[in-house]
Amino acid sequence: MLPYGPPVLVSPLIRGLRFALLFAGILYGRMKQKIYSIQEDAWRSEEAERKIKRDKEMEILKAKIAKEEKEMIRLLETGELFK
């Protein structure tokens, strides 16, 4: 014997409403996913552009640092640094 008695039949109206709400939730989720996908694609393209710019700036900075290091090594080797 079940502790709460026999199961009660669910009204067809309630059952239909539950499936309608389930279907509405699925449609809502797909709609939001499409919106988020568009936003993510836009963000990724902007990030790719920023990465290109950032890489160019880093390349310039690395060249500047290499030039300064080369000059410092020259000064160390010639002894001009300690004069």
mmCIF file with all atom_site columns, C-alpha atoms in Angstrom:
data_model
loop_
_atom_site.group_PDB
_atom_site.id
_atom_site.type_symbol
_atom_site.label_atom_id
_atom_site.label_alt_id
_atom_site.label_comp_id
_atom_site.label_asym_id
_atom_site.label_entity_id
_atom_site.label_seq_id
_atom_site.pdbx_PDB_ins_code
_atom_site.Cartn_x
_atom_site.Cartn_y
_atom_site.Cartn_z
_atom_site.occupancy
_atom_site.B_iso_or_equiv
_atom_site.pdbx_formal_charge
_atom_site.auth_seq_id
_atom_site.auth_comp_id
_atom_site.auth_asym_id
_atom_site.auth_atom_id
_atom_site.pdbx_PDB_model_num
ATOM 1  C CA . MET A 1 1  ? 0.000  0.000  0.000   1.00 0.00 ? 1  MET A CA 1
ATOM 2  C CA . LEU A 1 2  ? 1.272  3.475  -0.853  1.00 0.00 ? 2  LEU A CA 1
ATOM 3  C CA . PRO A 1 3  ? 1.813  5.866  2.064   1.00 0.00 ? 3  PRO A CA 1
ATOM 4  C CA . TYR A 1 4  ? -0.098 8.718  0.403   1.00 0.00 ? 4  TYR A CA 1
ATOM 5  C CA . GLY A 1 5  ? -2.850 6.759  -1.289  1.00 0.00 ? 5  GLY A CA 1
ATOM 6  C CA . PRO A 1 6  ? -3.387 6.066  -4.987  1.00 0.00 ? 6  PRO A CA 1
ATOM 7  C CA . PRO A 1 7  ? -2.023 8.532  -7.565  1.00 0.00 ? 7  PRO A CA 1
ATOM 8  C CA . VAL A 1 8  ? -4.400 11.266 -8.687  1.00 0.00 ? 8  VAL A CA 1
ATOM 9  C CA . LEU A 1 9  ? -5.022 11.811 -12.392 1.00 0.00 ? 9  LEU A CA 1
ATOM 10 C CA . VAL A 1 10 ? -3.797 15.172 -13.670 1.00 0.00 ? 10 VAL A CA 1
ATOM 11 C CA . SER A 1 11 ? -6.318 17.340 -15.452 1.00 0.00 ? 11 SER A CA 1
ATOM 12 C CA . PRO A 1 12 ? -5.837 17.537 -19.245 1.00 0.00 ? 12 PRO A CA 1
ATOM 13 C CA . LEU A 1 13 ? -5.883 21.347 -18.920 1.00 0.00 ? 13 LEU A CA 1
ATOM 14 C CA . ILE A 1 14 ? -2.981 21.294 -16.442 1.00 0.00 ? 14 ILE A CA 1
ATOM 15 C CA . ARG A 1 15 ? -1.107 18.707 -18.501 1.00 0.00 ? 15 ARG A CA 1
ATOM 16 C CA . GLY A 1 16 ? -1.565 20.788 -21.681 1.00 0.00 ? 16 GLY A CA 1
ATOM 17 C CA . LEU A 1 17 ? -0.493 23.963 -19.860 1.00 0.00 ? 17 LEU A CA 1
ATOM 18 C CA . ARG A 1 18 ? 2.650  22.254 -18.581 1.00 0.00 ? 18 ARG A CA 1
ATOM 19 C CA . PHE A 1 19 ? 3.640  21.125 -22.074 1.00 0.00 ? 19 PHE A CA 1
ATOM 20 C CA . ALA A 1 20 ? 2.834  24.561 -23.507 1.00 0.00 ? 20 ALA A CA 1
ATOM 21 C CA . LEU A 1 21 ? 5.046  26.210 -20.887 1.00 0.00 ? 21 LEU A CA 1
ATOM 22 C CA . LEU A 1 22 ? 7.785  23.664 -21.542 1.00 0.00 ? 22 LEU A CA 1
ATOM 23 C CA . PHE A 1 23 ? 7.635  24.417 -25.265 1.00 0.00 ? 23 PHE A CA 1
ATOM 24 C CA . ALA A 1 24 ? 7.602  28.185 -24.570 1.00 0.00 ? 24 ALA A CA 1
ATOM 25 C CA . GLY A 1 25 ? 10.680 27.774 -22.349 1.00 0.00 ? 25 GLY A CA 1
ATOM 26 C CA . ILE A 1 26 ? 12.520 25.874 -25.065 1.00 0.00 ? 26 ILE A CA 1
ATOM 27 C CA . LEU A 1 27 ? 11.696 28.576 -27.623 1.00 0.00 ? 27 LEU A CA 1
ATOM 28 C CA . TYR A 1 28 ? 12.756 31.302 -25.213 1.00 0.00 ? 28 TYR A CA 1
ATOM 29 C CA . GLY A 1 29 ? 16.059 29.520 -24.559 1.00 0.00 ? 29 GLY A CA 1
ATOM 30 C CA . ARG A 1 30 ? 16.792 29.145 -28.265 1.00 0.00 ? 30 ARG A CA 1
ATOM 31 C CA . MET A 1 31 ? 15.991 32.830 -28.840 1.00 0.00 ? 31 MET A CA 1
ATOM 32 C CA . LYS A 1 32 ? 18.312 33.938 -26.026 1.00 0.00 ? 32 LYS A CA 1
ATOM 33 C CA . GLN A 1 33 ? 21.035 31.557 -27.261 1.00 0.00 ? 33 GLN A CA 1
ATOM 34 C CA . LYS A 1 34 ? 20.835 33.133 -30.719 1.00 0.00 ? 34 LYS A CA 1
ATOM 35 C CA . ILE A 1 35 ? 21.131 36.638 -29.225 1.00 0.00 ? 35 ILE A CA 1
ATOM 36 C CA . TYR A 1 36 ? 24.077 35.598 -27.045 1.00 0.00 ? 36 TYR A CA 1
ATOM 37 C CA . SER A 1 37 ? 25.777 33.918 -30.017 1.00 0.00 ? 37 SER A CA 1
ATOM 38 C CA . ILE A 1 38 ? 25.544 37.127 -32.052 1.00 0.00 ? 38 ILE A CA 1
ATOM 39 C CA . GLN A 1 39 ? 26.966 39.133 -29.148 1.00 0.00 ? 39 GLN A CA 1
ATOM 40 C CA . GLU A 1 40 ? 29.762 36.605 -28.650 1.00 0.00 ? 40 GLU A CA 1
ATOM 41 C CA . ASP A 1 41 ? 30.676 36.681 -32.344 1.00 0.00 ? 41 ASP A CA 1
ATOM 42 C CA . ALA A 1 42 ? 30.875 40.482 -32.250 1.00 0.00 ? 42 ALA A CA 1
ATOM 43 C CA . TRP A 1 43 ? 33.023 40.356 -29.100 1.00 0.00 ? 43 TRP A CA 1
ATOM 44 C CA . ARG A 1 44 ? 35.358 37.768 -30.649 1.00 0.00 ? 44 ARG A CA 1
ATOM 45 C CA . SER A 1 45 ? 35.867 39.847 -33.786 1.00 0.00 ? 45 SER A CA 1
ATOM 46 C CA . GLU A 1 46 ? 36.609 42.949 -31.685 1.00 0.00 ? 46 GLU A CA 1
ATOM 47 C CA . GLU A 1 47 ? 38.994 40.913 -29.536 1.00 0.00 ? 47 GLU A CA 1
ATOM 48 C CA . ALA A 1 48 ? 40.801 39.675 -32.664 1.00 0.00 ? 48 ALA A CA 1
ATOM 49 C CA . GLU A 1 49 ? 41.255 43.285 -33.817 1.00 0.00 ? 49 GLU A CA 1
ATOM 50 C CA . ARG A 1 50 ? 42.541 44.285 -30.369 1.00 0.00 ? 50 ARG A CA 1
ATOM 51 C CA . LYS A 1 51 ? 44.943 41.326 -30.413 1.00 0.00 ? 51 LYS A CA 1
ATOM 52 C CA . ILE A 1 52 ? 46.410 42.433 -33.740 1.00 0.00 ? 52 ILE A CA 1
ATOM 53 C CA . LYS A 1 53 ? 46.918 45.940 -32.375 1.00 0.00 ? 53 LYS A CA 1
ATOM 54 C CA . ARG A 1 54 ? 48.353 44.618 -29.101 1.00 0.00 ? 54 ARG A CA 1
ATOM 55 C CA . ASP A 1 55 ? 50.757 42.318 -30.979 1.00 0.00 ? 55 ASP A CA 1
ATOM 56 C CA . LYS A 1 56 ? 52.023 45.231 -33.081 1.00 0.00 ? 56 LYS A CA 1
ATOM 57 C CA . GLU A 1 57 ? 52.595 47.316 -29.945 1.00 0.00 ? 57 GLU A CA 1
ATOM 58 C CA . MET A 1 58 ? 54.426 44.418 -28.278 1.00 0.00 ? 58 MET A CA 1
ATOM 59 C CA . GLU A 1 59 ? 56.601 43.952 -31.352 1.00 0.00 ? 59 GLU A CA 1
ATOM 60 C CA . ILE A 1 60 ? 57.584 47.638 -31.246 1.00 0.00 ? 60 ILE A CA 1
ATOM 61 C CA . LEU A 1 61 ? 58.261 47.440 -27.513 1.00 0.00 ? 61 LEU A CA 1
ATOM 62 C CA . LYS A 1 62 ? 60.375 44.296 -27.877 1.00 0.00 ? 62 LYS A CA 1
ATOM 63 C CA . ALA A 1 63 ? 62.405 45.939 -30.650 1.00 0.00 ? 63 ALA A CA 1
ATOM 64 C CA . LYS A 1 64 ? 62.978 48.972 -28.423 1.00 0.00 ? 64 LYS A CA 1
ATOM 65 C CA . ILE A 1 65 ? 64.065 46.786 -25.495 1.00 0.00 ? 65 ILE A CA 1
ATOM 66 C CA . ALA A 1 66 ? 66.387 44.761 -27.737 1.00 0.00 ? 66 ALA A CA 1
ATOM 67 C CA . LYS A 1 67 ? 67.951 47.982 -29.043 1.00 0.00 ? 67 LYS A CA 1
ATOM 68 C CA . GLU A 1 68 ? 68.480 49.271 -25.486 1.00 0.00 ? 68 GLU A CA 1
ATOM 69 C CA . GLU A 1 69 ? 69.978 45.951 -24.380 1.00 0.00 ? 69 GLU A CA 1
ATOM 70 C CA . LYS A 1 70 ? 72.304 45.922 -27.378 1.00 0.00 ? 70 LYS A CA 1
ATOM 71 C CA . GLU A 1 71 ? 73.478 49.458 -26.513 1.00 0.00 ? 71 GLU A CA 1
ATOM 72 C CA . MET A 1 72 ? 73.953 48.489 -22.854 1.00 0.00 ? 72 MET A CA 1
ATOM 73 C CA . ILE A 1 73 ? 76.027 45.439 -23.822 1.00 0.00 ? 73 ILE A CA 1
ATOM 74 C CA . ARG A 1 74 ? 78.159 47.628 -26.097 1.00 0.00 ? 74 ARG A CA 1
ATOM 75 C CA . LEU A 1 75 ? 78.732 50.062 -23.215 1.00 0.00 ? 75 LEU A CA 1
ATOM 76 C CA . LEU A 1 76 ? 79.647 47.202 -20.881 1.00 0.00 ? 76 LEU A CA 1
ATOM 77 C CA . GLU A 1 77 ? 82.043 45.614 -23.343 1.00 0.00 ? 77 GLU A CA 1
ATOM 78 C CA . THR A 1 78 ? 83.848 48.880 -24.132 1.00 0.00 ? 78 THR A CA 1
ATOM 79 C CA . GLY A 1 79 ? 83.927 49.952 -20.482 1.00 0.00 ? 79 GLY A CA 1
ATOM 80 C CA . GLU A 1 80 ? 82.206 53.270 -21.213 1.00 0.00 ? 80 GLU A CA 1
ATOM 81 C CA . LEU A 1 81 ? 79.487 52.455 -18.724 1.00 0.00 ? 81 LEU A CA 1
ATOM 82 C CA . PHE A 1 82 ? 81.839 52.779 -15.736 1.00 0.00 ? 82 PHE A CA 1
ATOM 83 C CA . LYS A 1 83 ? 83.542 56.050 -16.725 1.00 0.00 ? 83 LYS A CA 1
#
